[in-house]
Rosetta silent file (secondary structure, phi, psi, omega in degrees, C-alpha in Angstrom):
SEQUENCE: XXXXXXXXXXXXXXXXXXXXXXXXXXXXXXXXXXXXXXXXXXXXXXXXXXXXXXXXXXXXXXXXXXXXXXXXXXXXXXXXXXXXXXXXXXXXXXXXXXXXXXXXXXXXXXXXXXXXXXXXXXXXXXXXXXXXXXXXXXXXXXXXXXXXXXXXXXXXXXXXXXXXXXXXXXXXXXXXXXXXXXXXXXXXXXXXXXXXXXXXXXXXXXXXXXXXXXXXXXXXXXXXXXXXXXXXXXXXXXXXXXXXXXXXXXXXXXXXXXXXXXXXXXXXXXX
SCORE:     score description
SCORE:     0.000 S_00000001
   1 L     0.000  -43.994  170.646    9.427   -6.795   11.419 S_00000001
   2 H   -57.364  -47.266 -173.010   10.689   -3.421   10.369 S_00000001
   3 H   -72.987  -28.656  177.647   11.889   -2.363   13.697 S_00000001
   4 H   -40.866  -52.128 -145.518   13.521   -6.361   14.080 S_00000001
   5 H   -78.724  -47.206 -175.644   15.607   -5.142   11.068 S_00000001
   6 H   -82.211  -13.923 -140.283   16.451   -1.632   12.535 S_00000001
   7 L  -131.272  125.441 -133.806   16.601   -1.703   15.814 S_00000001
   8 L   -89.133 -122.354  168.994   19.225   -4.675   17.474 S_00000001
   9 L    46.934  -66.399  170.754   17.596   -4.456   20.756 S_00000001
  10 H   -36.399  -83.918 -173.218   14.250   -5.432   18.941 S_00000001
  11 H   -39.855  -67.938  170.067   15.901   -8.267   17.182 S_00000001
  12 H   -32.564  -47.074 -178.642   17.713   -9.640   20.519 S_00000001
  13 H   -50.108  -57.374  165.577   14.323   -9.736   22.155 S_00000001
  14 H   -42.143  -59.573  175.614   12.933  -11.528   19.317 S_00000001
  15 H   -42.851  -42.511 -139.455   15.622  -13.773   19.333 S_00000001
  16 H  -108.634  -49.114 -174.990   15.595  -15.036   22.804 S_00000001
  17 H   -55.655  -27.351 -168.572   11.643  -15.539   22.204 S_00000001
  18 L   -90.503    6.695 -158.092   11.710  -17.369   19.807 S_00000001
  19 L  -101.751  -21.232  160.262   14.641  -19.576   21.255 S_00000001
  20 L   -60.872  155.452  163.435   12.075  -20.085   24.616 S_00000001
  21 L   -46.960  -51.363 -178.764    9.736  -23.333   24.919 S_00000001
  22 L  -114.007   91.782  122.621    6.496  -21.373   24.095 S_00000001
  23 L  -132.447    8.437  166.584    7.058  -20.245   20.807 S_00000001
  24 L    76.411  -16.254 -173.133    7.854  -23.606   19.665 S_00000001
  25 L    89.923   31.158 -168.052   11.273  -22.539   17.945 S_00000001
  26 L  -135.112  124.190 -179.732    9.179  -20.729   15.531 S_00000001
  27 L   -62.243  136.270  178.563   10.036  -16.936   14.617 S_00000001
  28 H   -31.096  -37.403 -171.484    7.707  -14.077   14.596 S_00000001
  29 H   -72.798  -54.188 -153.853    6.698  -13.996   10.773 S_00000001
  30 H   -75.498    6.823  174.279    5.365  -17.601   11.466 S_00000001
  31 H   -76.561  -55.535 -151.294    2.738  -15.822   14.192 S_00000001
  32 H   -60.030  -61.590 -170.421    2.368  -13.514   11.273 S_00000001
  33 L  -117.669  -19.131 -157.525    2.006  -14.635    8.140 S_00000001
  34 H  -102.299  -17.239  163.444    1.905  -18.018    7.672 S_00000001
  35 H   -49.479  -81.095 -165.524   -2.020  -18.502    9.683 S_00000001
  36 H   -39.853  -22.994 -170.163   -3.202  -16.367    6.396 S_00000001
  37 H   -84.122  -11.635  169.665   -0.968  -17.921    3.814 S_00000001
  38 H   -56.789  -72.806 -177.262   -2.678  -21.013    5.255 S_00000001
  39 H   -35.880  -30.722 -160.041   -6.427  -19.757    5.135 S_00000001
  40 H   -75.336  -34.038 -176.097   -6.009  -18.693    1.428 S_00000001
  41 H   -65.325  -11.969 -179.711   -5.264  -22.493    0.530 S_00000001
  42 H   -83.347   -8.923  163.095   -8.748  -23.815    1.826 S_00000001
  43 H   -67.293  -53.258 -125.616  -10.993  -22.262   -1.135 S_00000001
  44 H   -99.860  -12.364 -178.216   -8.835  -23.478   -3.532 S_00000001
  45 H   -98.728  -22.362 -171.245   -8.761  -27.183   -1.484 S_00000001
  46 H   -71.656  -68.667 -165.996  -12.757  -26.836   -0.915 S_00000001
  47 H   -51.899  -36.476 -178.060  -13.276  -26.671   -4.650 S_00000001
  48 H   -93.360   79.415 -140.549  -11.072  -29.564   -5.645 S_00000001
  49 H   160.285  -78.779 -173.399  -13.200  -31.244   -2.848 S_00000001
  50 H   -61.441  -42.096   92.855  -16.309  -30.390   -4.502 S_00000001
  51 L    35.535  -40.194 -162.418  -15.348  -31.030   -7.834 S_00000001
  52 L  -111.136  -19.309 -154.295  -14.413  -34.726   -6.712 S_00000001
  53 L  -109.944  159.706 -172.737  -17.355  -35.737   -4.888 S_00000001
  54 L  -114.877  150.960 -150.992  -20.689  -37.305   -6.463 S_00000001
  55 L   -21.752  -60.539 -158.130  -23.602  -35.973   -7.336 S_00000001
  56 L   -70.770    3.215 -164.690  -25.471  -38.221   -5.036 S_00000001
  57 L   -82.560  137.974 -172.771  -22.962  -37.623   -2.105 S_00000001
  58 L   -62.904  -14.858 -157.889  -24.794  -36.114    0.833 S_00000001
  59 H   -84.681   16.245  169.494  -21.663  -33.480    1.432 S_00000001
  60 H   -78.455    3.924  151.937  -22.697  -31.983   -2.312 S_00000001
  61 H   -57.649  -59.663 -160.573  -25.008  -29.908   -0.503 S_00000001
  62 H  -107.560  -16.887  146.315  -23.200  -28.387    1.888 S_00000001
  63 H     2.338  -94.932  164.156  -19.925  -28.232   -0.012 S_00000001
  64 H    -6.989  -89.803 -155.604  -21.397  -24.561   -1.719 S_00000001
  65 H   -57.918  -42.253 -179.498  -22.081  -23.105    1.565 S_00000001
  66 H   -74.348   -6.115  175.505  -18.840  -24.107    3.117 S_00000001
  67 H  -104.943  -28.907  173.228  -16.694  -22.447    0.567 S_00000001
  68 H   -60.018  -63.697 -125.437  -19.034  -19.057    0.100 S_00000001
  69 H   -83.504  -35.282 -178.506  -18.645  -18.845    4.004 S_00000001
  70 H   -48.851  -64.575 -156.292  -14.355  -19.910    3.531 S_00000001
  71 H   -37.907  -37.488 -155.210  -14.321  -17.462    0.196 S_00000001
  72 H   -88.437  -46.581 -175.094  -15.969  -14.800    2.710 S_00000001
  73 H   -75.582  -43.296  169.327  -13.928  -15.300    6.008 S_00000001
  74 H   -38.611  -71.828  177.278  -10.613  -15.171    3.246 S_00000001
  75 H   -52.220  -57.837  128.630  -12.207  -11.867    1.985 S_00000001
  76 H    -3.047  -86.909  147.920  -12.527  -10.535    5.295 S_00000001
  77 H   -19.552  -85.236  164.602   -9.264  -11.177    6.400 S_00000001
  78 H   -29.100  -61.674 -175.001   -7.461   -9.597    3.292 S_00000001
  79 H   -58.862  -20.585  173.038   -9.645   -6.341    4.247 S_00000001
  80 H  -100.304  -26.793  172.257   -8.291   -5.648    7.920 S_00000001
  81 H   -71.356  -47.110 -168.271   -4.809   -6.554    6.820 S_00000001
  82 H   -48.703  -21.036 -165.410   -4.820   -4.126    3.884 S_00000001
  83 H   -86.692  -21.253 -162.345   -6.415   -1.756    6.253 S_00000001
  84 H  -101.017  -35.923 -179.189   -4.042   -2.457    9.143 S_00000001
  85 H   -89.951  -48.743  155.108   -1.034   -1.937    6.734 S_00000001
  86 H   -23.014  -53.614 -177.968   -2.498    0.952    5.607 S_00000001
  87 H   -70.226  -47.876 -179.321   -2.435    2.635    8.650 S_00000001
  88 H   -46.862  -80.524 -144.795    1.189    1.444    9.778 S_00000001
  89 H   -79.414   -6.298  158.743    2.538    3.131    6.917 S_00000001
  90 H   -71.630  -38.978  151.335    0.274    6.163    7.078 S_00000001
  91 L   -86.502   54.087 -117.224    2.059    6.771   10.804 S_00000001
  92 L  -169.781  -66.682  171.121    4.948    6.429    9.527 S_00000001
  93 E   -32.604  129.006  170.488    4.736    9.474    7.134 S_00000001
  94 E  -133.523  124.987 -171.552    6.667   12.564    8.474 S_00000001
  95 E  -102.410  148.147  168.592    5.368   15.650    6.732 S_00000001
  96 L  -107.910   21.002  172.315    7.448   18.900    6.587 S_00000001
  97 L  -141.310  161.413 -171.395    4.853   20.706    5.474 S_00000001
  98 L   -83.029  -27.691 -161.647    1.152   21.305    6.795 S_00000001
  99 H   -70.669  -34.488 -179.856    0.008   21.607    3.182 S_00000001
 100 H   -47.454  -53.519  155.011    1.430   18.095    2.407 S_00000001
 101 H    26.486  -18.575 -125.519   -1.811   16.886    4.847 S_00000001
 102 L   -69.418  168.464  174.782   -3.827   16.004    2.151 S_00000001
 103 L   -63.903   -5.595 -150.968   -7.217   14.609    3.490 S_00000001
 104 L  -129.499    5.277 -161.064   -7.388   11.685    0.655 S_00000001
 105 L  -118.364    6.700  161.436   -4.028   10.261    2.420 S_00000001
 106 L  -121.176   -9.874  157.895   -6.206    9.312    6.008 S_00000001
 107 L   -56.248  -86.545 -174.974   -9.081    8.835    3.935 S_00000001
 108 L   -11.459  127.523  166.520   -7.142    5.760    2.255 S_00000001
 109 L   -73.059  -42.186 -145.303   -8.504    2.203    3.282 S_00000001
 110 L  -151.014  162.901  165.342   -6.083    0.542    1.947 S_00000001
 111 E  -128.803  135.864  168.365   -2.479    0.698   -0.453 S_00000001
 112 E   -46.246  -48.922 -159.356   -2.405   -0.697   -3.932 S_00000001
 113 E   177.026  148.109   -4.470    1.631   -1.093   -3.729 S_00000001
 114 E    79.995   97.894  178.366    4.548    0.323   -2.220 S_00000001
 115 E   161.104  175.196  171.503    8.229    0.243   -2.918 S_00000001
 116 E   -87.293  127.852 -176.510   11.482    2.198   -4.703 S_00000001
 117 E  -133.584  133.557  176.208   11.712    4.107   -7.366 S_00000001
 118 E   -73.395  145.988  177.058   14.394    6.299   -8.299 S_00000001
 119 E  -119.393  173.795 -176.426   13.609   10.322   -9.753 S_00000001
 120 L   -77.485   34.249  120.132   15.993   11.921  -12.444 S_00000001
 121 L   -57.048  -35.723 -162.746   18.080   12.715   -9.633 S_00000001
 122 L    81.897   10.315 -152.311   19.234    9.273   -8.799 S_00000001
 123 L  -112.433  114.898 -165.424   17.573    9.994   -5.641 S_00000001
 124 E   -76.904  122.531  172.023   16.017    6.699   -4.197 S_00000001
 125 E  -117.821  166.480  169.067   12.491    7.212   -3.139 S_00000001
 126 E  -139.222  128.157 -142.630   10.191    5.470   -1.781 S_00000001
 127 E  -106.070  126.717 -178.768    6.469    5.417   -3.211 S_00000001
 128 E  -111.056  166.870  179.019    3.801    4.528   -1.500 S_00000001
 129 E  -157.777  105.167  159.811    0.192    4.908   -3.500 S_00000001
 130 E  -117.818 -153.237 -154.569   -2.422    4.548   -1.687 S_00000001
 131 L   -54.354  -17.478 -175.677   -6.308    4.227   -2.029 S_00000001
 132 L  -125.318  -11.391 -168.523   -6.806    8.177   -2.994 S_00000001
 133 E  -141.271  156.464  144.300   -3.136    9.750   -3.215 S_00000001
 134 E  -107.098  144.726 -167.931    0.401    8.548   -4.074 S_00000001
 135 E  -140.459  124.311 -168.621    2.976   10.053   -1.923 S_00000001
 136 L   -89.563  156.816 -175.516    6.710   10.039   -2.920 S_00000001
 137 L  -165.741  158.305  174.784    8.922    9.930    0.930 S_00000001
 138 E  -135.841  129.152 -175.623   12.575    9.490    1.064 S_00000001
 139 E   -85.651  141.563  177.394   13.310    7.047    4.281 S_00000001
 140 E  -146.720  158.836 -176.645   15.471    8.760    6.980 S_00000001
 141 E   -83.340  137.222  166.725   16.240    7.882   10.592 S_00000001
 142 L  -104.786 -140.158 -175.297   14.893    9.377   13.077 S_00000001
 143 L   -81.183  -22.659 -177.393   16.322    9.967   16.967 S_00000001
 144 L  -102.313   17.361  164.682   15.590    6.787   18.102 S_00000001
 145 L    84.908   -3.969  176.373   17.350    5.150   15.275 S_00000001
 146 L   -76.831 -171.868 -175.374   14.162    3.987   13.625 S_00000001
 147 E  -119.072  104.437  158.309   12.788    5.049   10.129 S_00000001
 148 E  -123.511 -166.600 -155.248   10.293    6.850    8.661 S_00000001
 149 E  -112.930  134.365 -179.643    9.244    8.175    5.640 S_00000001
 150 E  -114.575  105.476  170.819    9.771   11.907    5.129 S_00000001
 151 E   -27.812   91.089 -147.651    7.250   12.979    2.775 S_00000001
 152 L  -113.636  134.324 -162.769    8.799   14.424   -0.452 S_00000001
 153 L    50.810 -167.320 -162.206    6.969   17.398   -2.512 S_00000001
 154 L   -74.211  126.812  146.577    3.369   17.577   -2.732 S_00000001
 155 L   -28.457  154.455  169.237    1.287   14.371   -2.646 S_00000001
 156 E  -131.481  114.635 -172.825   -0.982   13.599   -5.852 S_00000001
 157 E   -61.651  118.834 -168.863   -4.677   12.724   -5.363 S_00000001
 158 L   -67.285  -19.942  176.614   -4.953    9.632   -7.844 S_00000001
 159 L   -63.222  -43.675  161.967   -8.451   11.356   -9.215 S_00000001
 160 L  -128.833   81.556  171.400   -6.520   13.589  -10.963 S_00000001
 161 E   -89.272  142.716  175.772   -3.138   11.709  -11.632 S_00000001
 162 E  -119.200  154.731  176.547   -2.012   11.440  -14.928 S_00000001
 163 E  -121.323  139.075  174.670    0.140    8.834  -16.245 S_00000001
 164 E  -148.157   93.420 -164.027    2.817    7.835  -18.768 S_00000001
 165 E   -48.483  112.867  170.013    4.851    4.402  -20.159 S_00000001
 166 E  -101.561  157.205 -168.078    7.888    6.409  -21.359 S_00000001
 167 L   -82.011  138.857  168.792    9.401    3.970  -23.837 S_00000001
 168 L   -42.687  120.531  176.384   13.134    3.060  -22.988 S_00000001
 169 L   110.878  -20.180  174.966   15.531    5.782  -23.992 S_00000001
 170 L  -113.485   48.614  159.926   12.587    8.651  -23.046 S_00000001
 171 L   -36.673  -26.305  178.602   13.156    8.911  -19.706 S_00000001
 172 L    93.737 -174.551  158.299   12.708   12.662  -19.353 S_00000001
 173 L    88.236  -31.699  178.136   14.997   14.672  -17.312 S_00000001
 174 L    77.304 -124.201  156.172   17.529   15.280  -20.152 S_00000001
 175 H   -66.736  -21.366  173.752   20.574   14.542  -19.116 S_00000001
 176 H   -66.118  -20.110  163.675   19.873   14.647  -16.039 S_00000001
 177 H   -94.174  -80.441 -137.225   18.318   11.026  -16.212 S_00000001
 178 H   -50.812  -58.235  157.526   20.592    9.686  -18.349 S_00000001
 179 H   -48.600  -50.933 -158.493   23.782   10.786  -16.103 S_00000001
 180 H   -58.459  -59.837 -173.369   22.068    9.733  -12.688 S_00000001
 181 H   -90.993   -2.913 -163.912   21.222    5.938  -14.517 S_00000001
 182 L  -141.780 -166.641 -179.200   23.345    5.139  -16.935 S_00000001
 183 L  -123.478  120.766  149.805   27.131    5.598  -19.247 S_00000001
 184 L   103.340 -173.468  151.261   28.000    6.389  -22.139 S_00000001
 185 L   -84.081   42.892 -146.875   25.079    6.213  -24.765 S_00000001
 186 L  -102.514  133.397  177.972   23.192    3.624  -22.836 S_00000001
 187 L   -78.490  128.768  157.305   19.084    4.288  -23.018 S_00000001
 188 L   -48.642  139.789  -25.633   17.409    4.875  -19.991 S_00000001
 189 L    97.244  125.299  154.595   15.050    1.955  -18.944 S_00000001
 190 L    76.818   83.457  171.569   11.967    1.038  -16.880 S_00000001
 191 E  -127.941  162.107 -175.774   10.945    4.876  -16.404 S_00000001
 192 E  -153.697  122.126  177.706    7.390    5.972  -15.766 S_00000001
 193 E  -112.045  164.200  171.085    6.231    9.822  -15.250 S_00000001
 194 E  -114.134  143.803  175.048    3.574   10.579  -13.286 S_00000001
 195 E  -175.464  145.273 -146.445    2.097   13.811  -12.874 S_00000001
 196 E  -127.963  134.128  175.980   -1.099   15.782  -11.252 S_00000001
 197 L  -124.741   64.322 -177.119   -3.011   19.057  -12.082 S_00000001
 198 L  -122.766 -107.016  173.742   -5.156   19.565   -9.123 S_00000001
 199 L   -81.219    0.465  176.950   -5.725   22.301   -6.450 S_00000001
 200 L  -100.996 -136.248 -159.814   -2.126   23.013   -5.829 S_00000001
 201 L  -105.040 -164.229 -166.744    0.110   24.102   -8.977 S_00000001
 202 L  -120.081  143.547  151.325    0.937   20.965  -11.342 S_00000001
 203 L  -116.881  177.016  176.875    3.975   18.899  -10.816 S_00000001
 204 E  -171.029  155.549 -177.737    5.036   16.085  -12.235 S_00000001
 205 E  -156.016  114.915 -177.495    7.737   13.196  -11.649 S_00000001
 206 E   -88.529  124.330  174.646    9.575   10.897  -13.651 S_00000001
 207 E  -114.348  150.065 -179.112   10.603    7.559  -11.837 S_00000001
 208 E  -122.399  144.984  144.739   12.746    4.369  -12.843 S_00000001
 209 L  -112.291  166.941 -124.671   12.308    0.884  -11.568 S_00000001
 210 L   -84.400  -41.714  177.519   14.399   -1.445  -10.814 S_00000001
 211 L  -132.154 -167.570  172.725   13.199   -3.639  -13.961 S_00000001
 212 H   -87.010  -38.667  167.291   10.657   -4.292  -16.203 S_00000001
 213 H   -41.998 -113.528  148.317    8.913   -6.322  -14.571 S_00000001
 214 H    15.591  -59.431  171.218    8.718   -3.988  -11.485 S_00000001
 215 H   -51.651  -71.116  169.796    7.581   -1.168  -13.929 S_00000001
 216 H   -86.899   17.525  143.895    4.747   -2.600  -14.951 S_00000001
 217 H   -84.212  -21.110 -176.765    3.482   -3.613  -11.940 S_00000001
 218 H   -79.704  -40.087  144.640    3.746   -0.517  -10.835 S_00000001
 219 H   -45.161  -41.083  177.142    1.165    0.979  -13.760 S_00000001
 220 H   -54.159  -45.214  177.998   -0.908   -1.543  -13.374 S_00000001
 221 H   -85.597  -26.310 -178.139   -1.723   -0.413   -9.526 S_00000001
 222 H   -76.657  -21.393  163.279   -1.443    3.215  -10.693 S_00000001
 223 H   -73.453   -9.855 -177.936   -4.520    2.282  -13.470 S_00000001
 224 H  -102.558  -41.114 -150.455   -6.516    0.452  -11.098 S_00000001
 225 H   -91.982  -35.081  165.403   -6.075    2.964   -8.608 S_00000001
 226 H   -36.180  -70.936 -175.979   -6.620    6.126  -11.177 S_00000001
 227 H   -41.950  -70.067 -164.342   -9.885    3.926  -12.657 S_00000001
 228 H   -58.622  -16.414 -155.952  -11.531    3.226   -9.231 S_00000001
 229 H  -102.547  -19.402  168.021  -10.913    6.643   -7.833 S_00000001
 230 H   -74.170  -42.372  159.728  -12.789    8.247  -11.211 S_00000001
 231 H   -36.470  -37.014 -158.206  -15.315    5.645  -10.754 S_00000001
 232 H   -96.166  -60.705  168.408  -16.043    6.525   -7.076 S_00000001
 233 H   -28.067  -57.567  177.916  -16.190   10.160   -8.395 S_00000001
 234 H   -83.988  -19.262  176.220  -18.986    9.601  -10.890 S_00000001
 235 H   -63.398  -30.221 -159.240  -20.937    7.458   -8.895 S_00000001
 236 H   -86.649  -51.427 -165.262  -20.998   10.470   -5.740 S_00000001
 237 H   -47.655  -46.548 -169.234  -21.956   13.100   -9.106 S_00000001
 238 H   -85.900   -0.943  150.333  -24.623   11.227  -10.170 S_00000001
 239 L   -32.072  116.110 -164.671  -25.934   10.544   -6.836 S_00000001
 240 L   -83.956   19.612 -179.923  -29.276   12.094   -5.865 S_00000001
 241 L  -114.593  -19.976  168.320  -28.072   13.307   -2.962 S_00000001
 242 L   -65.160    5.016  167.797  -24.761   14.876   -4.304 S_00000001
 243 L   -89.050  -28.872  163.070  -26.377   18.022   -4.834 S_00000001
 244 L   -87.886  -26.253 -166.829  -26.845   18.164   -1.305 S_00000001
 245 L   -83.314 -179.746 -125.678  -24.464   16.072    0.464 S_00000001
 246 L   146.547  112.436  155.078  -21.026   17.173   -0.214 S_00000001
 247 L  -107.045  148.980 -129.953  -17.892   15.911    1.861 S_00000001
 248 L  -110.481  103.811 -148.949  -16.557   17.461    4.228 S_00000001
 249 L  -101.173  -35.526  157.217  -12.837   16.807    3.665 S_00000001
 250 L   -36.708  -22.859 -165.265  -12.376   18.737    7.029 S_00000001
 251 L  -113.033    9.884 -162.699  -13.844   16.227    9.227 S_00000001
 252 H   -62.582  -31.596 -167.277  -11.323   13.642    7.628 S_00000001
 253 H   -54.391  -40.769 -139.098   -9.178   13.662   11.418 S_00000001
 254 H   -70.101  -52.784 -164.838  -12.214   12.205   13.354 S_00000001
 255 H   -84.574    5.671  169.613  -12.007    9.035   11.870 S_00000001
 256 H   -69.527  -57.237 -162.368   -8.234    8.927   12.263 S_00000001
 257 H   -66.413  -56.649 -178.787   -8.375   10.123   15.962 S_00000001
 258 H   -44.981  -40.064 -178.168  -11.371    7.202   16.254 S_00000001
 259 H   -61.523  -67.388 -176.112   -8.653    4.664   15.200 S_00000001
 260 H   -49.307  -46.676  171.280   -5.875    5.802   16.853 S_00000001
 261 H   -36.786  -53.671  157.830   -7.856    5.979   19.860 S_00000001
 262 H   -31.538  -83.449  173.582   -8.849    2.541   19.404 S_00000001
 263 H   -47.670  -49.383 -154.612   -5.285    1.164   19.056 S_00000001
 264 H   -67.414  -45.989 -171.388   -3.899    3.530   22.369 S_00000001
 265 H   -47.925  -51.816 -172.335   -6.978    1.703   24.424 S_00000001
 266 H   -33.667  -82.868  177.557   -5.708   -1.637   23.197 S_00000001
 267 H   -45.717  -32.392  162.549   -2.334   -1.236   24.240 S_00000001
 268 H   -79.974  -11.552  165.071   -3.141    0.371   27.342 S_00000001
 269 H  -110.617   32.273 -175.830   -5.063   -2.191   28.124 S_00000001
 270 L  -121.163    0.021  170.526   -3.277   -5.045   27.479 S_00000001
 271 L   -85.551    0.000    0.000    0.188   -3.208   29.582 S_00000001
């Protein structure tokens, strides 16, 4: 869908397919998206199902079992796309530095959220935060007219990300937010800083979103993602094996190279 949008050639292709006999007259997203947006409605149709039927009815038995197995197949499902989106947008990333690399950003299963945020620059980024790091990118074209995201400053490993609501009007930044968003005396809005003290030197970065709204969704996945990744932390200390065991942050490529491998087979064997 991303390349439909950049790349006309893409789009044309599309076009013509969907404009053939077997696609039905039905556009790529409805391949895409619309089996799962199906699947999600049958727990929630299962239940009002069960819910309706009486005691003495023979399907009140098997009711249960048919919605733990939907609820499960649902669950499923959610977990290879986040994992599948993950990845797209992990190969995607173009770092200009080796140190940017970190190990927690091909670790990541999965991403929490996504999306544009502005820094006290005015300079539109766009933040992706996934399961162990968030990593600010600014999208730029590359030679083939497509996009990716060119990683900007250091990544921050959400175990130790710090956080902050700044209240409207304490954007940070000085003036320097206040020209970039606004006129006049007008208070800066929606802003959030973020900011990390871990092995490289501490940074920190104050971002605005586009609303309120927007803002605090955007805490919300940086507190779930902060909590779980402290969680996951104390669970490996208090392990009885974490005195020996250790992980080996080094060996993170293998299971990268194991994907990617994976995918190249596909594709070659389906050419």
């Amino acid at each position: 869908l991303d390349m439909k949008k950049q790349q006309k050639r893409v789009e044309q292709f599309l076009r013509l397919c969907q404009e053939s006999s077997f696609s039905r007259k039905l556009d790529l997203w409805n391949f895409l998206d619309l089996p799962r947006s199906r699947l999600v409605k049958y727990p929630l149709l299962l239940r009002e199902i069960l819910k309706s039927t009486p005691p003495d009815h023979p399907d009140e038995d098997t009711l249960p079992d048919a919605l733990e197995l939907v609820q499960s197949i649902v669950s499923e499902v959610d977990r290879k796309t986040g994992e599948a989106e993950c990845q797209f947008y992990r190969r995607g990333l173009a770092y200009l530095e080796d140190g940017q690399r970190l190990p927690e950003i091909q670790l990541s299963r999965f991403l929490y959220c996504h999306g544009e945020l502005k820094n006290n620059k005015g300079q539109k980024l766009h933040v992706f935060l996934f399961e162990l790091c968030l990593v600010l990118t600014r999208s730029v074209e590359d030679k083939e007219g497509g996009v990716v995201f060119q990683v900007y400053r250091q990544p921050l490993p959400t175990a130790t990300l710090h956080l902050e609501d700044l209240p409207d009007g304490e954007g940070g930044g000085g003036g320097a937010f206040r020209g970039a968003f606004t006129s006049g005396n007008d208070k800066v809005r929606n802003c959030l800083r973020v900011s990390s003290r871990g092995r490289s030197k501490a940074q920190s970065h104050s971002l605005q979103a586009n609303d309120s709204f927007n803002k605090q969704q955007w805490i919300s996945c940086l507190r779930q993602a902060m909590v779980q990744s402290r969680d996951r932390d104390a669970q490996v200390s208090q392990s009885p094996l974490s005195s020996r065991l250790s992980p080996d942050f080094a060996l993170y490529h293998i299971a990268e190279l194991s994907l990617s491998s994976d995918t190249e087979m596909a594709d070659q064997s389906s050419q």
